[in-house]
Amino acid sequence: MATLLIADDEKNILSGLRLAFEDEGYQVITAADGNEAWDKLQKNLVDLVITDLRMPGMDGYELLKRISSSYPMLPVIVLTGHGTIETAVETMRDGAVDFFTKPVDIDKLALVVKKSITASELKEQNRKLSEELARLRREKGYTRIIGRSQKVSAMMQLIEQVADTRATVLVTGESGTGKELVADALVALSSRSDKPFVKVHAAALSASLLEDELFGHEKGAFTGATGLKKGRFELADGGTIFLDEIGEIDLSTQVKLLRVLQEREFERVGGEKPIAVDVRVICATNRNLEEEVKKGNFREDLYYRLNVVRIEVPSLRERKEDINLLAASFLETFNKEDKRKIEGFTPAAAKALMSYSWPGNIRELKNAIESAVVLCKGKYIDKDDLPQQVRESGNGSRISFELPITLDEAEKRLILETISFAKGNKTKAAELLGIGRKTITRRMQDLKIGEEEK
């Protein structure tokens, strides 16, 4: 229940406004002049002030100025029996949200009160979100990883613990979760932060090019090798190398990488002289390397060398309480880049962001906010400004069960309804249920789902 403070020296008007707004469901505090209103404002939590301009003692002008100075987020509506355009302009300039002349149209005033309180609450919610974001940045040793969830906090503790060591780190997680940011944090928090930091995206290079990129070549090593080229390991000497998508490296290059990790030395392509290096290795992958080892696609000995310290980056589905903070951070970024002044998100937009499953993780969220900033026409990003798949995320169907029902039958109904909602896409249905494709397939077999159609 919102609380209004109404100040007016005319008893009949004051009484009439109090009764009208109490009938609307508001809690009302009254004051006969500005001094009394200011005193009561100090002692009560007030959501909106309605004040007459001409009152004995402290008038409405002075009250408005004090409120604007001390409580800038508190909306004030001004009433006067002597309204002029100049008066309206002056009060709006001093911070009033609206101006009414007497006799007041109660219905119009009530509508403005409702809208003003809603807008004030929205502004306050987004302000608190911005403040929390700023606080987290102040408290964290590394500010680019944003989150208050338990999984992110645990991940940051592990990063801080192993950052200033030589231990090889394997960063795992789905695509778009921010694995490269973890590598950046490990370097930023280490004593190697001022040393070379070399990044290699293995998936972007063929096997022959990757070997050349990693280890370099001697002059004349192959056709076109007109000069000596240093590889990324040599360039990273004394610092750190980050090997992204390590699961994509071919078996022959894996052998050479294993030697670097074991012996801390290598030869350039076409070279015979070993080159010793002091390089801290960080790797990342969205593949299940244990499965790749079983399939023969990844060397077991190399896997154990890489998996000295493992940091699992949670998906956005596992850290939903961080979504609004991340969205606020991206909004700040794109406001600056696009020279916009969007103040935050409406409750409908925030709900849609929380309801969506984010299969593309943080990368998809960032793209969604960038799109919304471009399309937004008001002060706040609304649900309609978000991409279609996000807008429709809260429109899921409901499943109801008539009791008694067995657990197997309930699970069967849930799986069937989810597959139907995903338009027959089992992979998408598994994602919505928070399980793997293999798990949903196994449960369908166990529950004999689909056998009725045979």
CSV table of C-alpha atoms in Angstrom, one decimal:
chain,number,residue,atom,x,y,z
A,1,MET,CA,0.0,0.0,0.0
A,2,ALA,CA,1.5,3.3,-1.1
A,3,THR,CA,1.5,6.3,1.3
A,4,LEU,CA,0.6,9.8,0.2
A,5,LEU,CA,1.4,13.1,2.0
A,6,ILE,CA,-1.1,15.8,1.3
A,7,ALA,CA,-0.5,19.4,2.3
A,8,ASP,CA,-3.1,22.1,2.0
A,9,ASP,CA,-4.3,24.9,4.4
A,10,GLU,CA,-7.9,24.6,3.2
A,11,LYS,CA,-9.6,22.0,5.6
A,12,ASN,CA,-12.4,21.1,3.2
A,13,ILE,CA,-10.0,20.3,0.3
A,14,LEU,CA,-7.6,18.5,2.6
A,15,SER,CA,-10.4,16.3,4.0
A,16,GLY,CA,-11.9,15.7,0.6
A,17,LEU,CA,-8.5,14.6,-0.9
A,18,ARG,CA,-7.8,12.4,2.1
A,19,LEU,CA,-11.2,10.5,1.8
A,20,ALA,CA,-10.9,10.2,-2.0
A,21,PHE,CA,-7.4,8.6,-1.9
A,22,GLU,CA,-8.2,6.4,1.1
A,23,ASP,CA,-11.1,5.1,-1.0
A,24,GLU,CA,-8.5,4.3,-3.8
A,25,GLY,CA,-6.6,2.2,-1.3
A,26,TYR,CA,-3.8,4.6,-0.3
A,27,GLN,CA,-2.6,5.4,3.2
A,28,VAL,CA,-2.9,9.2,3.6
A,29,ILE,CA,-1.0,11.6,5.9
A,30,THR,CA,-2.2,15.2,6.0
A,31,ALA,CA,-0.6,18.5,6.8
A,32,ALA,CA,-2.1,22.0,7.1
A,33,ASP,CA,1.0,23.8,6.0
A,34,GLY,CA,4.6,23.3,4.6
A,35,ASN,CA,6.3,23.2,8.0
A,36,GLU,CA,4.0,20.4,9.2
A,37,ALA,CA,4.4,18.6,5.9
A,38,TRP,CA,8.2,18.8,6.1
A,39,ASP,CA,8.2,17.5,9.7
A,40,LYS,CA,5.9,14.5,8.8
A,41,LEU,CA,8.1,13.7,5.8
A,42,GLN,CA,11.1,13.3,8.1
A,43,LYS,CA,9.2,10.8,10.3
A,44,ASN,CA,7.3,8.7,7.7
A,45,LEU,CA,8.0,6.7,4.6
A,46,VAL,CA,6.1,8.5,1.8
A,47,ASP,CA,5.7,7.5,-1.8
A,48,LEU,CA,4.3,10.7,-3.2
A,49,VAL,CA,3.5,14.3,-2.1
A,50,ILE,CA,0.6,16.5,-3.1
A,51,THR,CA,1.0,20.1,-2.0
A,52,ASP,CA,-0.8,23.4,-2.4
A,53,LEU,CA,1.4,26.3,-3.4
A,54,ARG,CA,0.0,29.1,-1.2
A,55,MET,CA,0.1,28.1,2.5
A,56,PRO,CA,1.0,30.0,5.7
A,57,GLY,CA,4.5,29.5,7.1
A,58,MET,CA,6.5,27.4,4.6
A,59,ASP,CA,4.7,27.6,1.3
A,60,GLY,CA,4.5,25.0,-1.4
A,61,TYR,CA,7.4,26.5,-3.4
A,62,GLU,CA,9.8,26.1,-0.5
A,63,LEU,CA,8.5,22.6,0.3
A,64,LEU,CA,9.0,21.5,-3.3
A,65,LYS,CA,12.6,22.8,-3.3
A,66,ARG,CA,13.4,21.1,-0.1
A,67,ILE,CA,12.0,17.8,-1.3
A,68,SER,CA,13.8,18.1,-4.7
A,69,SER,CA,17.0,18.7,-2.8
A,70,SER,CA,16.7,16.1,-0.1
A,71,TYR,CA,14.5,13.4,-1.7
A,72,PRO,CA,15.1,13.7,-5.5
A,73,MET,CA,13.4,10.4,-6.2
A,74,LEU,CA,10.1,11.4,-4.4
A,75,PRO,CA,7.4,12.6,-6.8
A,76,VAL,CA,5.6,15.8,-6.0
A,77,ILE,CA,2.3,17.0,-7.5
A,78,VAL,CA,1.5,20.7,-7.1
A,79,LEU,CA,-2.1,22.2,-6.6
A,80,THR,CA,-3.0,25.9,-6.7
A,81,GLY,CA,-6.1,28.0,-6.9
A,82,HIS,CA,-4.2,30.6,-9.0
A,83,GLY,CA,-2.8,28.7,-11.8
A,84,THR,CA,-0.8,30.4,-14.6
A,85,ILE,CA,1.5,29.0,-17.3
A,86,GLU,CA,4.4,30.7,-15.6
A,87,THR,CA,3.6,29.1,-12.3
A,88,ALA,CA,3.3,25.6,-13.9
A,89,VAL,CA,6.6,26.1,-15.7
A,90,GLU,CA,8.4,27.2,-12.5
A,91,THR,CA,7.1,24.3,-10.4
A,92,MET,CA,8.0,21.7,-13.1
A,93,ARG,CA,11.4,23.2,-13.3
A,94,ASP,CA,11.8,22.9,-9.6
A,95,GLY,CA,11.0,19.2,-9.7
A,96,ALA,CA,7.2,18.8,-9.7
A,97,VAL,CA,5.9,15.8,-11.8
A,98,ASP,CA,2.7,17.6,-12.6
A,99,PHE,CA,0.6,20.7,-11.9
A,100,PHE,CA,-3.2,21.0,-11.2
A,101,THR,CA,-5.4,24.0,-10.7
A,102,LYS,CA,-8.3,24.1,-8.3
A,103,PRO,CA,-11.0,22.8,-8.3
A,104,VAL,CA,-9.2,19.6,-8.9
A,105,ASP,CA,-10.5,16.8,-11.2
A,106,ILE,CA,-10.1,13.9,-8.8
A,107,ASP,CA,-10.2,11.2,-11.5
A,108,LYS,CA,-7.3,12.9,-13.5
A,109,LEU,CA,-5.4,13.5,-10.3
A,110,ALA,CA,-5.8,9.9,-9.2
A,111,LEU,CA,-4.5,8.7,-12.6
A,112,VAL,CA,-1.4,11.0,-12.4
A,113,VAL,CA,-0.8,9.8,-8.8
A,114,LYS,CA,-0.9,6.1,-9.9
A,115,LYS,CA,1.4,6.7,-12.9
A,116,SER,CA,3.8,8.8,-10.9
A,117,ILE,CA,4.1,6.2,-8.1
A,118,THR,CA,4.6,3.4,-10.7
A,119,ALA,CA,7.3,5.4,-12.5
A,120,SER,CA,9.0,6.3,-9.2
A,121,GLU,CA,9.0,2.6,-8.1
A,122,LEU,CA,10.4,1.6,-11.5
A,123,LYS,CA,13.1,4.2,-11.3
A,124,GLU,CA,14.0,3.2,-7.7
A,125,GLN,CA,14.2,-0.5,-8.7
A,126,ASN,CA,16.6,0.2,-11.6
A,127,ARG,CA,18.6,2.6,-9.4
A,128,LYS,CA,19.0,-0.2,-6.8
A,129,LEU,CA,20.1,-2.5,-9.5
A,130,SER,CA,22.7,0.0,-10.8
A,131,GLU,CA,23.9,0.5,-7.2
A,132,GLU,CA,24.3,-3.3,-6.7
A,133,LEU,CA,26.2,-3.6,-9.9
A,134,ALA,CA,28.6,-0.8,-8.8
A,135,ARG,CA,29.0,-2.4,-5.4
A,136,LEU,CA,29.9,-5.8,-6.9
A,137,ARG,CA,32.5,-4.1,-9.2
A,138,ARG,CA,34.0,-2.3,-6.2
A,139,GLU,CA,34.2,-5.5,-4.1
A,140,LYS,CA,35.5,-7.9,-6.8
A,141,GLY,CA,39.1,-8.2,-7.7
A,142,TYR,CA,38.1,-8.6,-11.3
A,143,THR,CA,35.2,-6.5,-12.5
A,144,ARG,CA,34.3,-8.0,-15.9
A,145,ILE,CA,32.8,-11.2,-14.4
A,146,ILE,CA,29.5,-10.1,-13.0
A,147,GLY,CA,27.3,-12.1,-10.7
A,148,ARG,CA,26.0,-12.7,-7.2
A,149,SER,CA,24.9,-16.3,-7.6
A,150,GLN,CA,26.5,-19.0,-5.6
A,151,LYS,CA,28.0,-20.7,-8.6
A,152,VAL,CA,29.7,-17.5,-9.8
A,153,SER,CA,31.0,-16.7,-6.3
A,154,ALA,CA,32.5,-20.2,-6.0
A,155,MET,CA,34.0,-19.8,-9.4
A,156,MET,CA,35.6,-16.5,-8.6
A,157,GLN,CA,37.0,-17.9,-5.3
A,158,LEU,CA,38.7,-20.7,-7.3
A,159,ILE,CA,40.0,-18.2,-9.9
A,160,GLU,CA,41.5,-16.1,-7.1
A,161,GLN,CA,43.0,-19.1,-5.4
A,162,VAL,CA,44.8,-20.5,-8.5
A,163,ALA,CA,45.5,-17.2,-10.5
A,164,ASP,CA,49.0,-16.6,-9.2
A,165,THR,CA,50.3,-20.2,-9.7
A,166,ARG,CA,51.9,-21.9,-12.7
A,167,ALA,CA,49.3,-24.6,-12.7
A,168,THR,CA,47.7,-25.4,-16.1
A,169,VAL,CA,44.0,-24.6,-16.0
A,170,LEU,CA,41.2,-26.2,-18.1
A,171,VAL,CA,38.2,-24.0,-18.4
A,172,THR,CA,35.0,-25.8,-19.5
A,173,GLY,CA,31.5,-24.8,-20.2
A,174,GLU,CA,28.9,-24.2,-22.9
A,175,SER,CA,29.4,-21.9,-25.8
A,176,GLY,CA,28.8,-18.3,-24.9
A,177,THR,CA,29.3,-18.6,-21.1
A,178,GLY,CA,32.4,-16.4,-20.9
A,179,LYS,CA,35.3,-18.9,-20.8
A,180,GLU,CA,37.6,-16.3,-22.2
A,181,LEU,CA,36.7,-13.9,-19.4
A,182,VAL,CA,37.9,-16.6,-16.9
A,183,ALA,CA,41.2,-16.7,-18.7
A,184,ASP,CA,41.4,-12.9,-18.6
A,185,ALA,CA,40.7,-13.0,-14.9
A,186,LEU,CA,43.4,-15.6,-14.2
A,187,VAL,CA,45.9,-13.4,-15.9
A,188,ALA,CA,44.8,-10.1,-14.4
A,189,LEU,CA,45.0,-11.5,-10.9
A,190,SER,CA,48.4,-13.1,-11.4
A,191,SER,CA,51.9,-11.8,-11.1
A,192,ARG,CA,52.2,-12.4,-14.9
A,193,SER,CA,49.6,-9.7,-15.6
A,194,ASP,CA,52.2,-7.3,-17.1
A,195,LYS,CA,53.8,-10.1,-19.2
A,196,PRO,CA,52.7,-11.3,-22.6
A,197,PHE,CA,49.2,-12.8,-22.9
A,198,VAL,CA,48.7,-14.6,-26.2
A,199,LYS,CA,45.4,-16.0,-27.3
A,200,VAL,CA,45.0,-18.8,-29.9
A,201,HIS,CA,41.5,-19.8,-31.2
A,202,ALA,CA,42.2,-23.4,-32.3
A,203,ALA,CA,38.9,-23.9,-34.1
A,204,ALA,CA,39.7,-21.1,-36.6
A,205,LEU,CA,42.9,-22.8,-37.9
A,206,SER,CA,43.6,-25.9,-40.0
A,207,ALA,CA,46.0,-28.5,-38.5
A,208,SER,CA,49.0,-27.3,-40.5
A,209,LEU,CA,48.3,-23.6,-39.8
A,210,LEU,CA,47.7,-24.3,-36.1
A,211,GLU,CA,51.1,-26.0,-35.7
A,212,ASP,CA,52.8,-23.2,-37.5
A,213,GLU,CA,51.0,-20.6,-35.3
A,214,LEU,CA,51.8,-22.4,-32.1
A,215,PHE,CA,55.5,-23.3,-32.7
A,216,GLY,CA,56.6,-21.0,-35.7
A,217,HIS,CA,59.0,-22.1,-38.4
A,218,GLU,CA,62.5,-21.8,-39.7
A,219,LYS,CA,63.4,-20.1,-42.9
A,220,GLY,CA,63.0,-22.6,-45.8
A,221,ALA,CA,61.0,-25.0,-43.7
A,222,PHE,CA,58.5,-25.3,-46.5
A,223,THR,CA,57.6,-23.6,-49.7
A,224,GLY,CA,56.8,-20.0,-48.9
A,225,ALA,CA,58.8,-19.9,-45.6
A,226,THR,CA,60.9,-17.0,-46.7
A,227,GLY,CA,62.0,-16.1,-43.2
A,228,LEU,CA,62.0,-17.2,-39.6
A,229,LYS,CA,58.7,-16.9,-37.8
A,230,LYS,CA,58.2,-17.1,-34.0
A,231,GLY,CA,55.3,-19.1,-32.8
A,232,ARG,CA,52.7,-18.2,-30.2
A,233,PHE,CA,54.5,-20.2,-27.4
A,234,GLU,CA,57.7,-18.3,-28.1
A,235,LEU,CA,55.9,-14.9,-28.1
A,236,ALA,CA,54.2,-15.8,-24.8
A,237,ASP,CA,57.5,-16.6,-23.1
A,238,GLY,CA,57.4,-15.3,-19.5
A,239,GLY,CA,53.7,-14.9,-19.7
A,240,THR,CA,50.5,-16.8,-20.5
A,241,ILE,CA,49.0,-18.6,-23.5
A,242,PHE,CA,45.3,-19.2,-23.8
A,243,LEU,CA,44.3,-22.1,-26.1
A,244,ASP,CA,40.6,-21.7,-26.9
A,245,GLU,CA,38.6,-24.7,-28.2
A,246,ILE,CA,41.4,-27.1,-27.3
A,247,GLY,CA,39.2,-30.0,-28.2
A,248,GLU,CA,39.5,-29.1,-31.9
A,249,ILE,CA,43.3,-29.7,-32.0
A,250,ASP,CA,44.4,-32.7,-34.2
A,251,LEU,CA,46.2,-35.6,-32.7
A,252,SER,CA,49.6,-34.8,-34.3
A,253,THR,CA,49.6,-31.3,-32.8
A,254,GLN,CA,48.4,-32.8,-29.5
A,255,VAL,CA,51.7,-34.8,-29.3
A,256,LYS,CA,53.8,-31.6,-29.7
A,257,LEU,CA,51.6,-29.7,-27.2
A,258,LEU,CA,52.1,-32.5,-24.7
A,259,ARG,CA,55.9,-32.2,-25.0
A,260,VAL,CA,55.7,-28.4,-24.3
A,261,LEU,CA,53.7,-29.1,-21.1
A,262,GLN,CA,56.1,-31.9,-20.0
A,263,GLU,CA,59.5,-30.5,-21.1
A,264,ARG,CA,58.7,-26.8,-21.4
A,265,GLU,CA,60.5,-26.8,-24.7
A,266,PHE,CA,59.7,-27.3,-28.4
A,267,GLU,CA,61.2,-27.0,-31.9
A,268,ARG,CA,60.0,-24.7,-34.7
A,269,VAL,CA,58.7,-26.4,-37.8
A,270,GLY,CA,61.8,-27.3,-39.8
A,271,GLY,CA,64.1,-26.6,-36.8
A,272,GLU,CA,66.3,-28.9,-34.8
A,273,LYS,CA,67.3,-26.7,-31.8
A,274,PRO,CA,65.0,-27.0,-28.8
A,275,ILE,CA,63.6,-23.7,-27.6
A,276,ALA,CA,62.9,-23.5,-23.8
A,277,VAL,CA,60.0,-21.3,-22.7
A,278,ASP,CA,58.4,-20.3,-19.4
A,279,VAL,CA,54.7,-20.2,-20.3
A,280,ARG,CA,51.6,-20.6,-18.1
A,281,VAL,CA,48.9,-22.5,-20.1
A,282,ILE,CA,45.2,-21.9,-19.9
A,283,CYS,CA,42.8,-24.0,-22.1
A,284,ALA,CA,39.1,-23.8,-22.8
A,285,THR,CA,36.6,-26.1,-24.4
A,286,ASN,CA,32.9,-26.6,-24.8
A,287,ARG,CA,33.4,-30.3,-25.6
A,288,ASN,CA,33.4,-33.2,-23.1
A,289,LEU,CA,37.0,-34.1,-23.3
A,290,GLU,CA,36.5,-37.3,-21.3
A,291,GLU,CA,34.1,-38.5,-24.0
A,292,GLU,CA,36.6,-37.4,-26.7
A,293,VAL,CA,39.3,-39.5,-25.0
A,294,LYS,CA,37.0,-42.5,-25.0
A,295,LYS,CA,36.3,-42.0,-28.7
A,296,GLY,CA,40.1,-41.7,-29.5
A,297,ASN,CA,39.9,-38.1,-30.6
A,298,PHE,CA,41.9,-36.7,-27.7
A,299,ARG,CA,45.0,-38.1,-26.1
A,300,GLU,CA,44.5,-39.3,-22.5
A,301,ASP,CA,47.9,-38.2,-21.4
A,302,LEU,CA,47.4,-34.7,-22.7
A,303,TYR,CA,44.0,-34.5,-21.1
A,304,TYR,CA,45.5,-35.3,-17.7
A,305,ARG,CA,48.3,-32.7,-18.3
A,306,LEU,CA,45.7,-30.0,-19.1
A,307,ASN,CA,43.2,-30.9,-16.4
A,308,VAL,CA,45.4,-29.9,-13.5
A,309,VAL,CA,42.9,-27.3,-12.3
A,310,ARG,CA,39.4,-27.4,-13.8
A,311,ILE,CA,37.1,-24.4,-13.7
A,312,GLU,CA,33.5,-25.0,-14.8
A,313,VAL,CA,31.8,-21.9,-16.1
A,314,PRO,CA,28.0,-22.2,-15.3
A,315,SER,CA,25.4,-21.7,-18.0
A,316,LEU,CA,23.1,-18.8,-17.7
A,317,ARG,CA,20.3,-21.2,-16.9
A,318,GLU,CA,22.2,-22.2,-13.7
A,319,ARG,CA,22.7,-18.6,-12.6
A,320,LYS,CA,19.4,-16.9,-13.3
A,321,GLU,CA,19.7,-14.5,-10.4
A,322,ASP,CA,22.5,-12.9,-12.3
A,323,ILE,CA,20.5,-12.1,-15.4
A,324,ASN,CA,19.2,-8.7,-14.4
A,325,LEU,CA,22.7,-7.6,-13.2
A,326,LEU,CA,24.2,-8.7,-16.5
A,327,ALA,CA,21.5,-7.0,-18.5
A,328,ALA,CA,22.1,-3.7,-16.5
A,329,SER,CA,25.8,-4.0,-17.2
A,330,PHE,CA,25.2,-4.5,-21.0
A,331,LEU,CA,22.7,-1.6,-20.9
A,332,GLU,CA,25.4,0.7,-19.5
A,333,THR,CA,27.8,-0.4,-22.2
A,334,PHE,CA,25.4,0.1,-25.1
A,335,ASN,CA,24.1,3.4,-23.7
A,336,LYS,CA,27.6,4.7,-24.0
A,337,GLU,CA,28.3,3.2,-27.4
A,338,ASP,CA,25.0,4.3,-29.0
A,339,LYS,CA,24.8,7.6,-27.0
A,340,ARG,CA,21.5,6.6,-25.5
A,341,LYS,CA,20.0,7.5,-22.1
A,342,ILE,CA,17.8,4.4,-21.4
A,343,GLU,CA,17.3,4.2,-17.6
A,344,GLY,CA,16.5,0.5,-17.2
A,345,PHE,CA,13.9,-2.2,-17.7
A,346,THR,CA,10.2,-2.4,-17.1
A,347,PRO,CA,8.9,-5.3,-14.9
A,348,ALA,CA,7.5,-7.0,-18.1
A,349,ALA,CA,10.9,-6.9,-19.7
A,350,ALA,CA,12.7,-8.1,-16.6
A,351,LYS,CA,10.2,-11.0,-16.3
A,352,ALA,CA,10.8,-12.0,-19.9
A,353,LEU,CA,14.5,-11.9,-19.5
A,354,MET,CA,14.2,-14.2,-16.4
A,355,SER,CA,11.7,-16.6,-18.2
A,356,TYR,CA,13.8,-17.3,-21.3
A,357,SER,CA,16.2,-20.3,-21.2
A,358,TRP,CA,19.2,-18.5,-23.0
A,359,PRO,CA,20.6,-21.4,-25.0
A,360,GLY,CA,23.3,-19.0,-26.3
A,361,ASN,CA,24.1,-18.0,-22.7
A,362,ILE,CA,25.7,-14.6,-22.0
A,363,ARG,CA,26.6,-14.0,-25.6
A,364,GLU,CA,22.9,-14.3,-26.5
A,365,LEU,CA,21.9,-12.0,-23.6
A,366,LYS,CA,24.4,-9.4,-24.7
A,367,ASN,CA,23.1,-9.4,-28.3
A,368,ALA,CA,19.5,-9.2,-27.0
A,369,ILE,CA,20.2,-6.1,-24.9
A,370,GLU,CA,22.1,-4.4,-27.8
A,371,SER,CA,19.1,-5.0,-30.0
A,372,ALA,CA,16.7,-3.7,-27.4
A,373,VAL,CA,18.8,-0.5,-26.9
A,374,VAL,CA,18.6,0.2,-30.6
A,375,LEU,CA,14.8,-0.4,-30.8
A,376,CYS,CA,13.7,1.2,-27.5
A,377,LYS,CA,11.7,4.4,-28.0
A,378,GLY,CA,11.2,5.3,-24.3
A,379,LYS,CA,13.1,5.7,-21.1
A,380,TYR,CA,12.9,2.0,-20.2
A,381,ILE,CA,13.3,-1.2,-22.3
A,382,ASP,CA,9.9,-2.9,-22.4
A,383,LYS,CA,9.1,-6.5,-23.3
A,384,ASP,CA,8.2,-5.4,-26.9
A,385,ASP,CA,11.7,-4.1,-27.4
A,386,LEU,CA,13.2,-7.6,-26.8
A,387,PRO,CA,13.9,-10.2,-29.5
A,388,GLN,CA,10.9,-12.3,-30.4
A,389,GLN,CA,12.1,-15.5,-28.9
A,390,VAL,CA,12.6,-13.7,-25.5
A,391,ARG,CA,9.3,-11.9,-25.7
A,392,GLU,CA,7.5,-15.2,-26.1
A,393,SER,CA,9.4,-17.0,-23.4
A,394,GLY,CA,6.8,-16.2,-20.7
A,395,ASN,CA,3.9,-17.5,-22.9
A,396,GLY,CA,4.4,-21.2,-22.0
A,397,SER,CA,1.4,-23.5,-21.4
A,398,ARG,CA,0.5,-24.9,-18.0
A,399,ILE,CA,0.3,-28.5,-17.1
A,400,SER,CA,-2.2,-29.6,-14.5
A,401,PHE,CA,-2.5,-33.1,-12.9
A,402,GLU,CA,-5.5,-34.8,-11.4
A,403,LEU,CA,-4.5,-36.6,-8.2
A,404,PRO,CA,-3.8,-39.3,-7.4
A,405,ILE,CA,-1.2,-39.8,-10.1
A,406,THR,CA,2.0,-41.9,-10.2
A,407,LEU,CA,5.4,-40.3,-10.5
A,408,ASP,CA,6.1,-42.1,-13.7
A,409,GLU,CA,2.8,-40.9,-15.2
A,410,ALA,CA,3.5,-37.3,-14.1
A,411,GLU,CA,7.0,-37.4,-15.7
A,412,LYS,CA,5.6,-38.9,-18.9
A,413,ARG,CA,3.0,-36.1,-19.2
A,414,LEU,CA,5.7,-33.5,-18.5
A,415,ILE,CA,8.0,-34.9,-21.2
A,416,LEU,CA,5.2,-35.2,-23.7
A,417,GLU,CA,3.9,-31.6,-23.1
A,418,THR,CA,7.4,-30.2,-23.2
A,419,ILE,CA,8.2,-31.9,-26.5
A,420,SER,CA,4.9,-30.6,-27.9
A,421,PHE,CA,5.8,-27.0,-26.6
A,422,ALA,CA,9.2,-27.4,-28.4
A,423,LYS,CA,7.3,-28.3,-31.6
A,424,GLY,CA,8.8,-31.8,-31.6
A,425,ASN,CA,12.4,-30.8,-31.1
A,426,LYS,CA,13.7,-33.2,-28.5
A,427,THR,CA,17.0,-31.3,-28.0
A,428,LYS,CA,15.1,-28.1,-27.3
A,429,ALA,CA,12.7,-30.0,-25.0
A,430,ALA,CA,15.7,-31.5,-23.0
A,431,GLU,CA,17.1,-28.0,-22.7
A,432,LEU,CA,13.9,-26.6,-21.3
A,433,LEU,CA,13.7,-29.5,-18.8
A,434,GLY,CA,17.3,-28.9,-17.8
A,435,ILE,CA,18.5,-32.3,-18.8
A,436,GLY,CA,20.7,-33.7,-21.7
A,437,ARG,CA,19.4,-35.1,-25.0
A,438,LYS,CA,20.6,-38.6,-24.0
A,439,THR,CA,18.7,-38.4,-20.7
A,440,ILE,CA,15.4,-37.4,-22.3
A,441,THR,CA,15.9,-40.2,-24.8
A,442,ARG,CA,16.6,-42.8,-22.1
A,443,ARG,CA,13.6,-41.6,-19.9
A,444,MET,CA,11.3,-41.9,-23.0
A,445,GLN,CA,12.5,-45.5,-23.5
A,446,ASP,CA,12.1,-46.3,-19.8
A,447,LEU,CA,8.6,-44.8,-19.7
A,448,LYS,CA,7.7,-46.4,-23.1
A,449,ILE,CA,6.9,-43.0,-24.6
A,450,GLY,CA,6.3,-43.4,-28.3
A,451,GLU,CA,5.7,-47.2,-28.2
A,452,GLU,CA,1.9,-46.5,-28.2
A,453,GLU,CA,2.3,-45.3,-31.8
A,454,LYS,CA,3.9,-48.5,-33.1
